[in-house]
CSV table of C-alpha atoms in Angstrom, one decimal:
chain,number,residue,atom,x,y,z
T,1,UNK,CA,-176.2,-198.1,79.7
T,2,UNK,CA,-173.8,-200.4,77.9
T,3,UNK,CA,-173.3,-203.9,79.2
T,4,UNK,CA,-169.8,-205.4,79.0
T,5,UNK,CA,-168.6,-208.9,80.0
T,6,UNK,CA,-165.0,-209.4,81.1
T,7,UNK,CA,-164.0,-213.1,81.0
T,8,UNK,CA,-160.6,-213.8,82.7
T,9,UNK,CA,-159.6,-216.4,85.3
T,10,UNK,CA,-157.4,-213.8,86.9
T,11,UNK,CA,-158.9,-211.3,89.3
T,12,UNK,CA,-155.9,-209.1,88.7
T,13,UNK,CA,-156.4,-209.1,85.0
T,14,UNK,CA,-160.1,-208.3,85.4
T,15,UNK,CA,-159.3,-205.4,87.7
T,16,UNK,CA,-156.8,-204.0,85.2
T,17,UNK,CA,-159.3,-204.3,82.4
T,18,UNK,CA,-162.0,-202.7,84.5
T,19,UNK,CA,-159.7,-199.8,85.3
T,20,UNK,CA,-158.8,-199.3,81.7
T,21,UNK,CA,-162.5,-199.2,80.8
T,22,UNK,CA,-163.0,-196.5,83.5
T,23,UNK,CA,-160.1,-194.5,82.2
T,24,UNK,CA,-161.3,-194.5,78.6
T,25,UNK,CA,-164.8,-193.4,79.6
T,26,UNK,CA,-166.7,-196.6,80.0
T,27,UNK,CA,-166.9,-196.4,83.8
T,28,UNK,CA,-170.7,-196.1,83.8
T,29,UNK,CA,-171.2,-199.3,81.8
T,30,UNK,CA,-172.6,-202.4,83.6
T,31,UNK,CA,-169.6,-204.6,84.0
T,32,UNK,CA,-170.1,-208.4,84.4
T,33,UNK,CA,-167.1,-210.4,85.5
T,34,UNK,CA,-166.7,-214.1,84.5
T,35,UNK,CA,-163.9,-216.5,85.6
T,36,UNK,CA,-164.1,-218.6,82.5
T,37,UNK,CA,-165.7,-218.9,79.1
T,38,UNK,CA,-168.7,-221.0,80.3
T,39,UNK,CA,-169.6,-218.3,82.9
T,40,UNK,CA,-169.2,-215.6,80.2
T,41,UNK,CA,-171.4,-217.5,77.8
T,42,UNK,CA,-174.1,-217.9,80.5
T,43,UNK,CA,-173.9,-214.1,81.3
T,44,UNK,CA,-174.2,-213.2,77.6
T,45,UNK,CA,-177.3,-215.4,77.2
T,46,UNK,CA,-178.9,-213.9,80.3
T,47,UNK,CA,-179.2,-210.3,79.1
T,48,UNK,CA,-178.4,-208.3,75.9
T,49,UNK,CA,-174.7,-207.5,76.0
T,50,UNK,CA,-172.8,-204.8,74.0
T,51,UNK,CA,-169.3,-206.1,74.3
T,52,UNK,CA,-167.4,-209.2,75.4
T,53,UNK,CA,-163.8,-208.9,76.5
T,54,UNK,CA,-162.1,-212.3,76.9
T,55,UNK,CA,-158.8,-213.9,77.8
T,56,UNK,CA,-157.7,-216.9,75.9
T,57,UNK,CA,-156.1,-219.1,78.4
T,58,UNK,CA,-158.8,-220.0,81.0
T,59,UNK,CA,-159.9,-223.2,82.8
T,60,UNK,CA,-163.3,-224.8,82.1
T,61,UNK,CA,-163.8,-223.1,78.8
T,62,UNK,CA,-161.0,-221.2,77.1
T,63,UNK,CA,-161.4,-218.0,75.1
T,64,UNK,CA,-161.1,-219.6,71.7
T,65,UNK,CA,-164.0,-222.0,72.5
T,66,UNK,CA,-166.0,-219.1,73.8
T,67,UNK,CA,-165.5,-217.2,70.5
T,68,UNK,CA,-166.7,-220.3,68.6
T,69,UNK,CA,-169.7,-220.7,70.8
T,70,UNK,CA,-170.8,-217.1,70.6
T,71,UNK,CA,-170.3,-216.9,66.8
T,72,UNK,CA,-172.2,-220.1,66.2
T,73,UNK,CA,-175.2,-218.9,68.3
T,74,UNK,CA,-177.9,-217.2,66.2
T,75,UNK,CA,-178.8,-215.1,69.3
T,76,UNK,CA,-175.2,-214.0,70.1
T,77,UNK,CA,-173.4,-214.0,66.8
T,78,UNK,CA,-173.5,-210.2,66.5
T,79,UNK,CA,-171.9,-209.6,69.9
T,80,UNK,CA,-168.5,-207.9,69.4
T,81,UNK,CA,-165.6,-209.8,70.9
T,82,UNK,CA,-162.2,-208.4,71.9
T,83,UNK,CA,-159.7,-211.0,72.9
T,84,UNK,CA,-157.1,-209.8,75.5
T,85,UNK,CA,-154.4,-212.3,75.8
T,86,UNK,CA,-150.8,-212.9,76.8
T,87,UNK,CA,-150.6,-215.7,74.3
T,88,UNK,CA,-151.1,-213.8,71.2
T,89,UNK,CA,-148.9,-213.3,68.1
T,90,UNK,CA,-149.7,-212.5,64.5
T,91,UNK,CA,-150.5,-216.1,63.6
T,92,UNK,CA,-152.8,-216.6,66.6
T,93,UNK,CA,-154.4,-213.2,66.0
T,94,UNK,CA,-155.2,-214.2,62.4
T,95,UNK,CA,-156.8,-217.4,63.6
T,96,UNK,CA,-159.0,-215.6,66.2
T,97,UNK,CA,-160.1,-212.9,63.7
T,98,UNK,CA,-161.0,-215.7,61.3
T,99,UNK,CA,-163.1,-217.3,64.0
T,100,UNK,CA,-165.0,-214.0,64.5
T,101,UNK,CA,-163.2,-212.0,67.1
T,102,UNK,CA,-163.3,-208.3,66.2
T,103,UNK,CA,-160.0,-207.3,67.8
T,104,UNK,CA,-157.0,-209.0,69.6
T,105,UNK,CA,-155.1,-207.0,72.2
T,106,UNK,CA,-152.0,-208.3,73.9
T,107,UNK,CA,-151.4,-208.2,77.7
T,108,UNK,CA,-150.3,-206.2,79.6
T,109,UNK,CA,-153.2,-204.1,78.6
T,110,UNK,CA,-153.0,-200.3,78.9
T,111,UNK,CA,-155.6,-197.6,78.5
T,112,UNK,CA,-154.2,-196.2,75.1
T,113,UNK,CA,-154.3,-199.7,73.6
T,114,UNK,CA,-157.8,-200.3,75.0
T,115,UNK,CA,-159.0,-197.0,73.7
T,116,UNK,CA,-157.6,-197.7,70.2
T,117,UNK,CA,-159.3,-201.1,70.2
T,118,UNK,CA,-162.7,-199.8,71.4
T,119,UNK,CA,-162.8,-196.4,69.7
T,120,UNK,CA,-165.5,-197.5,67.3
T,121,UNK,CA,-167.5,-199.2,70.1
T,122,UNK,CA,-167.4,-196.0,72.3
T,123,UNK,CA,-168.6,-193.8,69.4
T,124,UNK,CA,-171.7,-196.0,68.8
K,1,UNK,CA,-136.6,-226.6,63.0
K,2,UNK,CA,-138.1,-223.8,65.0
K,3,UNK,CA,-137.3,-220.3,63.7
K,4,UNK,CA,-136.8,-217.9,66.6
K,5,UNK,CA,-135.2,-214.7,67.9
K,6,UNK,CA,-132.6,-214.4,70.7
K,7,UNK,CA,-133.9,-216.1,73.8
K,8,UNK,CA,-132.2,-213.8,76.4
K,9,UNK,CA,-133.4,-210.6,74.7
K,10,UNK,CA,-137.0,-212.1,74.4
K,11,UNK,CA,-137.1,-212.8,78.1
K,12,UNK,CA,-135.5,-209.5,79.1
K,13,UNK,CA,-138.1,-207.6,77.1
K,14,UNK,CA,-141.0,-209.6,78.4
K,15,UNK,CA,-140.0,-209.2,82.0
K,16,UNK,CA,-139.4,-205.4,81.6
K,17,UNK,CA,-142.6,-204.7,79.7
K,18,UNK,CA,-144.7,-206.8,82.1
K,19,UNK,CA,-143.4,-205.3,85.3
K,20,UNK,CA,-143.4,-201.7,84.0
K,21,UNK,CA,-147.0,-202.0,82.8
K,22,UNK,CA,-148.5,-204.0,85.6
K,23,UNK,CA,-146.7,-203.0,88.7
K,24,UNK,CA,-144.8,-199.8,87.6
K,25,UNK,CA,-141.5,-201.4,88.5
K,26,UNK,CA,-138.2,-201.4,86.8
K,27,UNK,CA,-135.8,-204.3,87.1
K,28,UNK,CA,-132.1,-204.7,86.4
K,29,UNK,CA,-129.8,-207.7,86.7
K,30,UNK,CA,-129.0,-208.6,90.3
K,31,UNK,CA,-125.4,-207.6,91.2
K,32,UNK,CA,-124.9,-211.0,92.9
K,33,UNK,CA,-125.8,-213.8,90.4
K,34,UNK,CA,-125.2,-216.4,93.1
K,35,UNK,CA,-127.9,-214.9,95.4
K,36,UNK,CA,-130.7,-217.3,96.4
K,37,UNK,CA,-133.9,-216.1,98.0
K,38,UNK,CA,-134.0,-217.7,101.5
K,39,UNK,CA,-136.4,-220.6,101.6
K,40,UNK,CA,-138.5,-219.0,104.4
K,41,UNK,CA,-139.0,-215.9,102.3
K,42,UNK,CA,-139.6,-217.6,99.0
K,43,UNK,CA,-142.8,-217.7,97.0
K,44,UNK,CA,-142.9,-219.0,93.4
K,45,UNK,CA,-145.2,-220.2,90.6
K,46,UNK,CA,-144.6,-222.2,87.5
K,47,UNK,CA,-146.3,-222.5,84.1
K,48,UNK,CA,-145.8,-225.1,81.4
K,49,UNK,CA,-145.1,-224.3,77.8
K,50,UNK,CA,-146.8,-227.1,75.8
K,51,UNK,CA,-146.1,-226.3,72.2
K,52,UNK,CA,-143.9,-225.9,70.0
K,53,UNK,CA,-141.4,-226.7,72.8
K,54,UNK,CA,-142.0,-228.4,76.1
K,55,UNK,CA,-140.7,-226.3,79.0
K,56,UNK,CA,-141.5,-224.7,82.3
K,57,UNK,CA,-141.2,-221.1,83.3
K,58,UNK,CA,-140.9,-220.2,87.0
K,59,UNK,CA,-141.1,-216.9,88.7
K,60,UNK,CA,-139.8,-216.6,92.2
K,61,UNK,CA,-139.7,-213.6,94.6
K,62,UNK,CA,-139.7,-212.9,98.3
K,63,UNK,CA,-143.1,-212.9,100.0
K,64,UNK,CA,-142.5,-209.3,101.2
K,65,UNK,CA,-142.1,-208.1,97.6
K,66,UNK,CA,-145.3,-210.0,96.6
K,67,UNK,CA,-147.2,-208.3,99.5
K,68,UNK,CA,-145.9,-204.9,98.3
K,69,UNK,CA,-147.0,-205.6,94.8
K,70,UNK,CA,-150.4,-206.8,96.0
K,71,UNK,CA,-151.1,-203.7,98.1
K,72,UNK,CA,-150.1,-201.5,95.2
K,73,UNK,CA,-152.1,-203.2,92.5
K,74,UNK,CA,-155.3,-203.7,94.6
K,75,UNK,CA,-154.9,-200.3,96.4
K,76,UNK,CA,-155.2,-202.1,99.8
K,77,UNK,CA,-153.5,-201.9,103.1
K,78,UNK,CA,-151.1,-204.8,104.0
K,79,UNK,CA,-153.5,-206.2,106.6
K,80,UNK,CA,-156.3,-206.3,104.0
K,81,UNK,CA,-154.7,-208.4,101.4
K,82,UNK,CA,-155.4,-212.1,101.1
K,83,UNK,CA,-153.3,-215.1,100.0
K,84,UNK,CA,-155.6,-215.6,97.0
K,85,UNK,CA,-154.9,-212.0,95.8
K,86,UNK,CA,-151.2,-212.5,96.2
K,87,UNK,CA,-151.3,-215.8,94.3
K,88,UNK,CA,-153.4,-214.2,91.6
K,89,UNK,CA,-150.9,-211.4,91.0
K,90,UNK,CA,-148.0,-213.8,90.9
K,91,UNK,CA,-149.9,-216.0,88.4
K,92,UNK,CA,-150.9,-213.1,86.2
K,93,UNK,CA,-147.3,-211.8,86.2
K,94,UNK,CA,-146.0,-215.2,85.2
K,95,UNK,CA,-148.7,-215.7,82.6
K,96,UNK,CA,-148.1,-212.3,81.0
K,97,UNK,CA,-144.3,-212.7,81.1
K,98,UNK,CA,-144.5,-216.1,79.5
K,99,UNK,CA,-146.9,-215.0,76.8
K,100,UNK,CA,-144.8,-212.0,75.9
K,101,UNK,CA,-141.6,-214.1,76.0
K,102,UNK,CA,-143.0,-216.7,73.5
K,103,UNK,CA,-144.4,-213.9,71.3
K,104,UNK,CA,-141.0,-212.2,71.2
K,105,UNK,CA,-139.1,-215.5,70.9
K,106,UNK,CA,-140.9,-217.1,68.0
K,107,UNK,CA,-141.3,-216.0,64.4
K,108,UNK,CA,-144.7,-214.3,63.7
K,109,UNK,CA,-146.2,-217.2,61.9
K,110,UNK,CA,-145.5,-219.7,64.7
K,111,UNK,CA,-148.3,-220.3,67.2
K,112,UNK,CA,-147.7,-221.6,70.6
K,113,UNK,CA,-149.6,-223.1,73.5
K,114,UNK,CA,-149.1,-222.4,77.2
K,115,UNK,CA,-150.8,-223.9,80.3
K,116,UNK,CA,-152.2,-222.2,83.3
K,117,UNK,CA,-150.0,-220.9,86.2
K,118,UNK,CA,-149.7,-223.1,89.3
K,119,UNK,CA,-148.3,-222.2,92.7
K,120,UNK,CA,-145.0,-223.8,93.5
K,121,UNK,CA,-144.6,-225.8,96.7
K,122,UNK,CA,-141.5,-226.1,98.7
K,123,UNK,CA,-138.0,-225.3,97.4
K,124,UNK,CA,-137.4,-224.3,93.8
K,125,UNK,CA,-136.1,-227.1,91.6
K,126,UNK,CA,-132.4,-227.1,91.0
K,127,UNK,CA,-131.0,-225.2,88.1
K,128,UNK,CA,-129.3,-227.9,85.9
K,129,UNK,CA,-127.9,-228.0,82.4
K,130,UNK,CA,-131.4,-227.9,80.9
K,131,UNK,CA,-132.3,-224.7,82.8
K,132,UNK,CA,-131.5,-221.0,82.6
K,133,UNK,CA,-131.9,-218.6,85.5
K,134,UNK,CA,-132.2,-214.8,85.3
K,135,UNK,CA,-131.6,-213.1,88.6
K,136,UNK,CA,-133.0,-209.6,88.7
K,137,UNK,CA,-133.7,-207.0,91.3
K,138,UNK,CA,-136.0,-204.0,91.7
K,139,UNK,CA,-134.8,-200.4,92.2
K,140,UNK,CA,-135.2,-201.2,96.0
K,141,UNK,CA,-132.8,-204.2,95.5
K,142,UNK,CA,-135.6,-206.7,96.1
K,143,UNK,CA,-134.7,-209.9,94.3
K,144,UNK,CA,-136.9,-211.4,91.5
K,145,UNK,CA,-135.9,-214.5,89.7
K,146,UNK,CA,-137.1,-216.1,86.4
K,147,UNK,CA,-136.2,-219.6,85.4
K,148,UNK,CA,-136.8,-221.6,82.2
K,149,UNK,CA,-136.4,-225.3,82.3
K,150,UNK,CA,-136.7,-227.8,79.4
K,151,UNK,CA,-134.0,-229.1,77.0
K,152,UNK,CA,-136.0,-228.2,73.8
K,153,UNK,CA,-136.4,-224.5,74.9
K,154,UNK,CA,-132.9,-224.1,76.4
K,155,UNK,CA,-131.4,-225.5,73.2
K,156,UNK,CA,-132.7,-222.5,71.3
K,157,UNK,CA,-130.4,-220.2,73.3
K,158,UNK,CA,-127.4,-221.7,71.5
K,159,UNK,CA,-128.5,-221.4,67.9
K,160,UNK,CA,-129.2,-217.7,67.7
K,161,UNK,CA,-127.0,-216.2,70.4
Protein backbone atom coordinates (compact mmCIF):
# COMPACT_ATOMS: atom_id res chain seq x y z
CA UNK A 1 0.00 0.00 0.00
CA UNK A 2 1.33 3.42 -0.92
CA UNK A 3 1.83 6.04 1.78
CA UNK A 4 1.06 9.65 0.86
CA UNK A 5 1.52 12.75 3.02
CA UNK A 6 -0.69 15.79 2.39
CA UNK A 7 0.67 18.98 3.96
CA UNK A 8 -1.71 21.93 3.96
CA UNK A 9 -2.88 24.21 6.78
CA UNK A 10 -6.40 24.20 5.34
CA UNK A 11 -8.67 21.26 6.20
CA UNK A 12 -10.74 22.19 3.14
CA UNK A 13 -7.71 21.91 0.86
CA UNK A 14 -6.64 18.60 2.43
CA UNK A 15 -10.13 17.25 1.89
CA UNK A 16 -10.16 18.34 -1.78
CA UNK A 17 -6.78 16.70 -2.36
CA UNK A 18 -7.91 13.52 -0.59
CA UNK A 19 -11.04 13.38 -2.79
CA UNK A 20 -8.94 13.89 -5.92
CA UNK A 21 -6.65 11.03 -4.87
CA UNK A 22 -9.69 8.78 -4.37
CA UNK A 23 -11.13 9.73 -7.78
CA UNK A 24 -7.86 8.99 -9.61
CA UNK A 25 -7.55 5.57 -8.01
CA UNK A 26 -5.39 6.19 -4.96
CA UNK A 27 -8.22 5.75 -2.46
CA UNK A 28 -6.60 2.74 -0.85
CA UNK A 29 -3.33 4.55 -0.10
CA UNK A 30 -2.44 5.37 3.49
CA UNK A 31 -3.03 9.12 3.65
CA UNK A 32 -1.29 11.11 6.37
CA UNK A 33 -2.46 14.70 6.86
CA UNK A 34 -0.14 17.41 8.18
CA UNK A 35 -1.05 21.02 8.97
CA UNK A 36 2.39 22.45 8.18
CA UNK A 37 5.81 21.54 6.89
CA UNK A 38 7.27 20.57 10.25
CA UNK A 39 4.50 18.05 10.85
CA UNK A 40 4.92 16.68 7.32
CA UNK A 41 8.67 16.33 7.81
CA UNK A 42 8.16 14.43 11.05
CA UNK A 43 5.64 12.12 9.33
CA UNK A 44 8.06 11.49 6.45
CA UNK A 45 10.86 10.55 8.87
CA UNK A 46 8.55 8.25 10.83
CA UNK A 47 7.80 5.71 8.07
CA UNK A 48 8.82 5.12 4.44
CA UNK A 49 6.64 7.38 2.27
CA UNK A 50 5.91 7.19 -1.46
CA UNK A 51 4.72 10.72 -2.15
CA UNK A 52 4.56 14.12 -0.50
CA UNK A 53 1.91 16.62 -1.61
CA UNK A 54 2.47 20.04 -0.09
CA UNK A 55 1.04 23.52 -0.09
CA UNK A 56 3.48 26.46 -0.16
CA UNK A 57 1.90 29.01 2.11
CA UNK A 58 1.71 27.42 5.58
CA UNK A 59 2.45 28.54 9.14
CA UNK A 60 5.34 27.10 11.22
CA UNK A 61 7.22 25.73 8.20
CA UNK A 62 6.23 26.69 4.65
CA UNK A 63 6.29 24.39 1.63
CA UNK A 64 9.47 25.83 0.14
CA UNK A 65 11.39 25.17 3.37
CA UNK A 66 9.89 21.69 3.51
CA UNK A 67 11.15 20.93 -0.02
CA UNK A 68 14.65 22.16 0.97
CA UNK A 69 14.69 20.01 4.13
CA UNK A 70 13.51 16.88 2.35
CA UNK A 71 15.95 17.28 -0.53
CA UNK A 72 18.88 17.91 1.81
CA UNK A 73 18.14 14.82 3.92
CA UNK A 74 20.07 11.70 2.81
CA UNK A 75 17.17 9.57 4.06
CA UNK A 76 14.38 11.51 2.35
CA UNK A 77 15.99 13.04 -0.73
CA UNK A 78 14.40 10.50 -3.12
CA UNK A 79 10.87 11.21 -1.90
CA UNK A 80 8.83 12.65 -4.80
CA UNK A 81 7.29 16.02 -3.94
CA UNK A 82 4.35 17.65 -5.67
CA UNK A 83 3.67 21.25 -4.67
CA UNK A 84 -0.01 22.24 -4.79
CA UNK A 85 -0.34 25.97 -4.39
CA UNK A 86 -2.46 29.01 -5.05
CA UNK A 87 0.73 31.10 -5.12
CA UNK A 88 2.35 29.59 -8.18
CA UNK A 89 3.32 31.11 -11.49
CA UNK A 90 5.94 30.07 -14.06
CA UNK A 91 8.74 31.91 -12.21
CA UNK A 92 7.85 30.32 -8.86
CA UNK A 93 7.39 26.93 -10.50
CA UNK A 94 10.90 27.10 -11.99
CA UNK A 95 12.29 27.98 -8.55
CA UNK A 96 10.55 25.03 -6.91
CA UNK A 97 11.60 22.55 -9.60
CA UNK A 98 15.18 23.73 -9.16
CA UNK A 99 14.89 23.09 -5.42
CA UNK A 100 13.86 19.49 -6.13
CA UNK A 101 10.07 19.47 -6.39
CA UNK A 102 8.92 17.03 -9.06
CA UNK A 103 5.74 18.84 -10.07
CA UNK A 104 3.90 22.05 -9.28
CA UNK A 105 0.08 22.13 -9.51
CA UNK A 106 -2.00 25.24 -9.12
CA UNK A 107 -5.06 25.45 -6.89
CA UNK A 108 -7.97 24.94 -7.21
CA UNK A 109 -6.94 21.36 -7.78
CA UNK A 110 -9.10 19.07 -9.94
CA UNK A 111 -8.96 15.31 -10.56
CA UNK A 112 -7.79 15.61 -14.23
CA UNK A 113 -4.92 17.90 -13.22
CA UNK A 114 -4.00 15.63 -10.31
CA UNK A 115 -4.15 12.59 -12.58
CA UNK A 116 -1.86 14.19 -15.16
CA UNK A 117 0.64 15.13 -12.44
CA UNK A 118 0.62 11.71 -10.76
CA UNK A 119 0.31 9.48 -13.85
CA UNK A 120 3.87 8.21 -13.58
CA UNK A 121 3.54 7.71 -9.82
CA UNK A 122 0.34 5.65 -10.25
CA UNK A 123 1.97 3.41 -12.88
CA UNK A 124 4.91 2.52 -10.61
CA UNK B 1 7.89 49.28 -12.96
CA UNK B 2 5.74 46.17 -12.50
CA UNK B 3 4.59 44.62 -15.77
CA UNK B 4 1.07 43.34 -15.44
CA UNK B 5 -2.18 42.39 -17.14
CA UNK B 6 -5.57 44.08 -16.64
CA UNK B 7 -6.49 44.04 -12.96
CA UNK B 8 -10.25 43.71 -13.30
CA UNK B 9 -10.02 40.77 -15.71
CA UNK B 10 -7.45 39.07 -13.47
CA UNK B 11 -9.78 39.28 -10.47
CA UNK B 12 -12.87 38.28 -12.45
CA UNK B 13 -11.13 35.17 -13.80
CA UNK B 14 -9.70 34.28 -10.38
CA UNK B 15 -13.06 34.51 -8.63
CA UNK B 16 -14.93 32.59 -11.34
CA UNK B 17 -12.39 29.77 -11.55
CA UNK B 18 -12.11 29.39 -7.78
CA UNK B 19 -15.84 29.32 -7.09
CA UNK B 20 -16.64 27.03 -10.00
CA UNK B 21 -13.93 24.55 -9.05
CA UNK B 22 -14.25 24.59 -5.29
CA UNK B 23 -17.94 25.13 -4.62
CA UNK B 24 -19.52 24.55 -8.06
CA UNK B 25 -20.97 28.04 -8.04
CA UNK B 26 -21.24 30.65 -10.78
CA UNK B 27 -21.19 34.34 -9.94
CA UNK B 28 -22.16 37.44 -11.86
CA UNK B 29 -21.98 41.13 -11.06
CA UNK B 30 -24.57 42.17 -8.49
CA UNK B 31 -27.40 44.18 -10.07
CA UNK B 32 -27.18 46.68 -7.22
CA UNK B 33 -23.61 47.91 -6.84
CA UNK B 34 -24.61 50.01 -3.82
CA UNK B 35 -25.73 46.89 -1.91
CA UNK B 36 -24.03 46.28 1.43
CA UNK B 37 -24.28 43.00 3.34
CA UNK B 38 -26.04 43.85 6.65
CA UNK B 39 -23.57 43.87 9.58
CA UNK B 40 -25.45 41.16 11.49
CA UNK B 41 -25.21 38.78 8.49
CA UNK B 42 -21.66 39.63 7.48
CA UNK B 43 -18.66 37.35 7.68
CA UNK B 44 -15.32 38.24 6.09
CA UNK B 45 -11.64 37.43 5.91
CA UNK B 46 -8.56 39.26 4.68
CA UNK B 47 -5.16 38.36 3.33
CA UNK B 48 -2.10 40.56 2.88
CA UNK B 49 -0.14 40.68 -0.38
CA UNK B 50 3.46 41.31 0.69
CA UNK B 51 5.38 41.51 -2.59
CA UNK B 52 5.81 43.00 -5.24
CA UNK B 53 2.99 45.32 -4.11
CA UNK B 54 1.64 45.83 -0.61
CA UNK B 55 -2.10 45.36 -0.47
CA UNK B 56 -4.92 43.53 1.22
CA UNK B 57 -7.63 41.37 -0.36
CA UNK B 58 -10.90 40.89 1.51
CA UNK B 59 -13.69 38.41 0.85
CA UNK B 60 -17.09 39.10 2.40
CA UNK B 61 -20.32 37.13 2.29
CA UNK B 62 -23.43 36.49 4.38
CA UNK B 63 -23.11 33.83 7.08
CA UNK B 64 -26.00 31.90 5.51
CA UNK B 65 -24.10 31.56 2.22
CA UNK B 66 -20.97 30.42 4.06
CA UNK B 67 -23.05 27.84 5.94
CA UNK B 68 -24.46 26.58 2.62
CA UNK B 69 -20.98 26.32 1.10
CA UNK B 70 -19.69 24.47 4.17
CA UNK B 71 -22.49 21.91 4.14
CA UNK B 72 -21.90 21.35 0.40
CA UNK B 73 -18.12 21.03 0.57
CA UNK B 74 -17.95 18.87 3.69
CA UNK B 75 -21.13 16.91 2.81
CA UNK B 76 -22.62 17.66 6.22
CA UNK B 77 -25.99 18.72 7.58
CA UNK B 78 -26.32 22.35 8.70
CA UNK B 79 -26.40 21.36 12.40
CA UNK B 80 -23.18 19.36 12.05
CA UNK B 81 -20.89 22.10 10.73
CA UNK B 82 -18.52 23.99 13.00
CA UNK B 83 -17.27 27.58 13.03
CA UNK B 84 -13.75 26.24 12.36
CA UNK B 85 -14.94 24.52 9.16
CA UNK B 86 -16.70 27.68 8.00
CA UNK B 87 -13.60 29.79 8.70
CA UNK B 88 -11.43 27.24 6.92
CA UNK B 89 -13.53 27.35 3.74
CA UNK B 90 -13.67 31.14 3.76
CA UNK B 91 -9.88 31.27 4.20
CA UNK B 92 -9.19 28.70 1.49
CA UNK B 93 -11.49 30.50 -0.96
CA UNK B 94 -9.71 33.78 -0.27
CA UNK B 95 -6.27 32.18 -0.45
CA UNK B 96 -7.04 30.53 -3.80
CA UNK B 97 -8.69 33.65 -5.27
CA UNK B 98 -5.72 35.81 -4.25
CA UNK B 99 -3.15 33.37 -5.61
CA UNK B 100 -4.93 33.06 -8.95
CA UNK B 101 -5.47 36.81 -9.08
CA UNK B 102 -1.74 37.50 -8.62
CA UNK B 103 -0.80 34.77 -11.11
CA UNK B 104 -3.12 36.26 -13.72
CA UNK B 105 -2.19 39.85 -12.93
CA UNK B 106 1.60 39.62 -13.08
CA UNK B 107 3.85 38.71 -15.95
CA UNK B 108 5.12 35.11 -15.93
CA UNK B 109 8.62 35.96 -14.69
CA UNK B 110 7.39 37.99 -11.71
CA UNK B 111 7.18 36.13 -8.40
CA UNK B 112 4.99 37.33 -5.55
CA UNK B 113 4.47 36.69 -1.88
CA UNK B 114 1.17 36.53 -0.03
CA UNK B 115 0.44 36.07 3.68
CA UNK B 116 -1.98 33.76 5.44
CA UNK B 117 -5.73 34.49 5.54
CA UNK B 118 -7.14 35.95 8.75
CA UNK B 119 -10.70 36.26 9.96
CA UNK B 120 -12.03 39.83 9.84
CA UNK B 121 -13.60 41.24 12.99
CA UNK B 122 -16.43 43.76 13.09
CA UNK B 123 -17.40 45.89 10.12
CA UNK B 124 -15.56 45.90 6.82
CA UNK B 125 -13.09 48.77 6.41
CA UNK B 126 -14.48 51.59 4.28
CA UNK B 127 -13.86 51.56 0.54
CA UNK B 128 -11.69 54.63 -0.12
CA UNK B 129 -9.69 55.95 -3.07
CA UNK B 130 -7.07 53.26 -2.52
CA UNK B 131 -9.60 50.43 -2.67
CA UNK B 132 -11.61 48.64 -5.33
CA UNK B 133 -14.79 46.69 -4.59
CA UNK B 134 -16.33 43.99 -6.76
CA UNK B 135 -19.91 43.23 -5.78
CA UNK B 136 -21.03 39.89 -7.09
CA UNK B 137 -23.93 37.51 -6.57
CA UNK B 138 -24.57 33.82 -6.95
CA UNK B 139 -27.29 32.37 -9.21
CA UNK B 140 -29.53 32.39 -6.08
CA UNK B 141 -28.78 36.14 -5.73
CA UNK B 142 -26.72 35.69 -2.57
CA UNK B 143 -24.21 38.54 -2.38
CA UNK B 144 -20.46 37.97 -2.36
CA UNK B 145 -17.98 40.82 -2.28
CA UNK B 146 -14.27 41.12 -3.00
CA UNK B 147 -12.18 44.13 -2.09
CA UNK B 148 -8.59 45.03 -2.83
CA UNK B 149 -7.02 47.81 -0.80
CA UNK B 150 -3.58 49.30 -1.17
CA UNK B 151 -2.38 52.23 -3.25
CA UNK B 152 0.41 50.33 -5.03
CA UNK B 153 -1.95 47.60 -6.24
CA UNK B 154 -4.89 49.84 -7.06
CA UNK B 155 -2.55 52.08 -9.09
CA UNK B 156 -2.06 49.16 -11.48
CA UNK B 157 -5.71 49.39 -12.50
CA UNK B 158 -5.04 52.70 -14.30
CA UNK B 159 -1.98 51.82 -16.31
CA UNK B 160 -3.36 48.87 -18.28
CA UNK B 161 -7.11 49.42 -18.35
